Amino acid sequence: MTFKRSFPPVVDEHTRVLVLGSLPGERSLTLAQYYGHPKNKFWSLVGDVIERDLVGMDYPARLDTLLEHHIGLWDVIAQARREGSLDSRIRDHATNDLATLVAGLPSLAAVAFNGGTAAKIGMQALTESRTSLDLIRLPSSSPAYAAVPYSEKLRAWEALRKWLLV
């Protein structure tokens, strides 16, 4: 198993909500794009929350649109060994420096965790540093988490509107 690495954060000084995943999957790593697997519902969920067709945009436009809506992206894991794309196969992980990133985002109001692995690792890292943020656990957008219907996931993700002023 080789080490897999996360991407740089997508944030700016206006970021109000930071969405943290665990570690990019194989398809995302190959494409060098967050949520690159076509069956991952991340772009659909966030697009529905901000009422924009992110799925119909090219990748750079998606990132620009997120930033325009004050949404940032990153992963809780900097690097790890993992065969395949499942979080359950992550081994020997090193955590990204979430506390430093969060401290440098003056408009940040909430951190949302995309799935259980991201929440478990990220909440532990952030509760030790800055407790004034709202921490939100969201159902995973991953195709591996298909037991929860899209409509139920969307209801949970729509909670982000509170911080986005959509």
Coordinates of C-alpha atoms in Angstrom, one line a residue:
M1 CA 0.0 0.0 0.0
T2 CA 1.3 3.4 -1.0
F3 CA 0.7 6.7 0.8
K4 CA -2.2 8.7 -0.5
R5 CA -2.2 12.5 0.1
S6 CA -4.9 15.1 0.4
F7 CA -5.2 18.2 -1.8
P8 CA -4.5 21.7 -0.7
P9 CA -7.4 23.5 1.0
V10 CA -9.8 25.6 -1.1
V11 CA -10.5 28.6 1.1
D12 CA -10.3 32.4 1.2
E13 CA -10.7 35.1 3.8
H14 CA -14.5 35.0 3.3
T15 CA -15.0 31.3 4.0
R16 CA -17.9 30.9 6.5
V17 CA -18.3 27.1 6.2
L18 CA -15.4 24.7 5.9
V19 CA -16.5 21.2 4.6
L20 CA -14.0 18.5 5.6
G21 CA -13.8 15.1 4.0
S22 CA -11.6 12.3 5.1
L23 CA -9.1 11.6 2.2
P24 CA -9.7 11.7 -1.5
G25 CA -10.7 8.4 -3.1
E26 CA -8.9 6.8 -6.0
R27 CA -10.9 8.5 -8.7
S28 CA -10.5 11.9 -7.1
L29 CA -6.7 11.3 -6.7
T30 CA -6.5 10.3 -10.4
L31 CA -8.3 13.4 -11.5
A32 CA -6.7 15.7 -8.9
Q33 CA -10.2 16.9 -8.0
Y34 CA -12.2 16.9 -4.8
Y35 CA -15.1 14.5 -5.1
G36 CA -14.2 13.3 -8.5
H37 CA -16.1 10.1 -8.5
P38 CA -19.3 10.6 -10.6
K39 CA -21.4 8.7 -8.1
N40 CA -20.3 10.8 -5.2
K41 CA -23.2 13.2 -4.4
F42 CA -21.1 16.0 -2.9
W43 CA -21.5 18.4 -5.9
S44 CA -25.2 17.7 -6.1
L45 CA -25.8 18.2 -2.4
V46 CA -23.9 21.4 -2.1
G47 CA -25.4 22.6 -5.4
D48 CA -28.9 22.0 -4.0
V49 CA -28.0 23.8 -0.8
I50 CA -26.7 26.9 -2.7
E51 CA -29.2 26.5 -5.5
R52 CA -26.6 26.3 -8.2
D53 CA -26.0 23.5 -10.8
L54 CA -22.4 22.6 -9.7
V55 CA -22.6 19.2 -11.5
G56 CA -23.0 21.0 -14.8
M57 CA -19.9 23.1 -14.3
D58 CA -16.3 22.3 -15.0
Y59 CA -14.1 21.8 -11.9
P60 CA -12.5 25.2 -11.7
A61 CA -16.0 26.8 -12.0
R62 CA -17.2 24.6 -9.2
L63 CA -14.4 25.7 -6.9
D64 CA -15.0 29.4 -7.8
T65 CA -18.7 29.0 -7.1
L66 CA -18.0 27.4 -3.7
L67 CA -15.8 30.3 -2.7
E68 CA -18.4 32.8 -4.0
H69 CA -20.8 31.2 -1.6
H70 CA -18.3 31.2 1.2
I71 CA -17.7 27.5 1.3
G72 CA -14.3 26.0 1.7
L73 CA -13.0 22.4 1.2
W74 CA -10.3 20.3 2.7
D75 CA -9.7 16.9 4.2
V76 CA -8.9 15.9 7.8
I77 CA -6.2 13.4 6.7
A78 CA -3.0 14.8 5.2
Q79 CA -1.7 11.3 4.2
A80 CA -2.4 7.7 4.9
R81 CA -1.9 4.2 3.5
R82 CA -5.1 2.9 1.9
E83 CA -5.9 0.3 -0.6
G84 CA -8.9 1.4 -2.7
S85 CA -11.1 4.2 -1.6
L86 CA -13.0 3.1 1.5
D87 CA -12.4 5.0 4.8
S88 CA -12.4 1.7 6.6
R89 CA -9.2 0.8 4.9
I90 CA -7.2 3.9 6.0
R91 CA -4.1 3.0 7.9
D92 CA -1.2 5.0 9.4
H93 CA -2.8 8.4 8.9
A94 CA -1.3 11.8 9.6
T95 CA -3.8 14.6 10.3
N96 CA -3.9 17.9 8.4
D97 CA -3.2 21.0 10.6
L98 CA -6.8 21.9 11.0
A99 CA -6.3 24.2 13.9
T100 CA -3.9 26.4 12.0
L101 CA -6.1 26.6 9.0
V102 CA -9.2 27.4 11.1
A103 CA -7.3 30.1 13.0
G104 CA -6.4 31.8 9.7
L105 CA -10.0 32.1 8.5
P106 CA -11.5 35.2 10.1
S107 CA -15.0 34.7 8.8
L108 CA -15.3 31.0 9.6
A109 CA -18.4 30.2 11.6
A110 CA -18.9 26.4 11.1
V111 CA -17.0 23.3 10.1
A112 CA -19.0 20.5 8.5
F113 CA -17.7 17.0 8.4
N114 CA -18.6 14.9 5.3
G115 CA -19.1 11.5 6.9
G116 CA -18.2 9.6 10.1
T117 CA -14.4 9.2 9.6
A118 CA -14.0 13.0 8.9
A119 CA -16.1 13.8 11.9
K120 CA -14.3 11.5 14.3
I121 CA -10.8 12.7 13.3
G122 CA -11.7 16.3 12.7
M123 CA -13.8 16.9 15.8
Q124 CA -11.1 15.6 18.0
A125 CA -8.5 17.9 16.4
L126 CA -10.8 21.0 16.6
T127 CA -12.3 20.6 20.0
E128 CA -8.8 20.9 21.4
S129 CA -8.2 24.2 19.7
R130 CA -11.2 26.5 18.9
T131 CA -14.5 25.8 20.5
S132 CA -16.4 28.8 19.3
L133 CA -17.1 27.2 15.9
D134 CA -20.2 25.2 15.2
L135 CA -19.2 21.6 14.3
I136 CA -21.7 19.8 12.1
R137 CA -21.6 16.0 11.3
L138 CA -23.2 15.4 7.9
P139 CA -24.1 12.1 6.3
S140 CA -21.4 11.0 3.8
S141 CA -21.8 12.0 0.2
S142 CA -19.8 8.9 -0.8
P143 CA -21.3 6.2 -3.1
A144 CA -20.2 3.7 -0.4
Y145 CA -22.8 5.3 2.0
A146 CA -25.8 4.6 -0.3
A147 CA -28.0 3.2 2.5
V148 CA -29.2 6.7 3.3
P149 CA -31.5 8.1 0.5
Y150 CA -30.4 11.4 -1.2
S151 CA -33.5 13.2 0.1
E152 CA -32.5 12.4 3.7
K153 CA -28.8 13.4 3.1
L154 CA -30.0 16.7 1.5
R155 CA -32.2 17.5 4.6
A156 CA -29.1 17.3 6.7
W157 CA -26.9 19.2 4.3
E158 CA -29.5 22.0 4.1
A159 CA -28.6 22.9 7.6
L160 CA -25.5 24.6 6.2
R161 CA -27.7 27.4 4.9
K162 CA -27.8 28.9 8.4
W163 CA -24.2 30.0 8.1
L164 CA -24.1 30.7 4.4
L165 CA -26.9 33.2 4.3
V166 CA -28.4 31.6 1.2

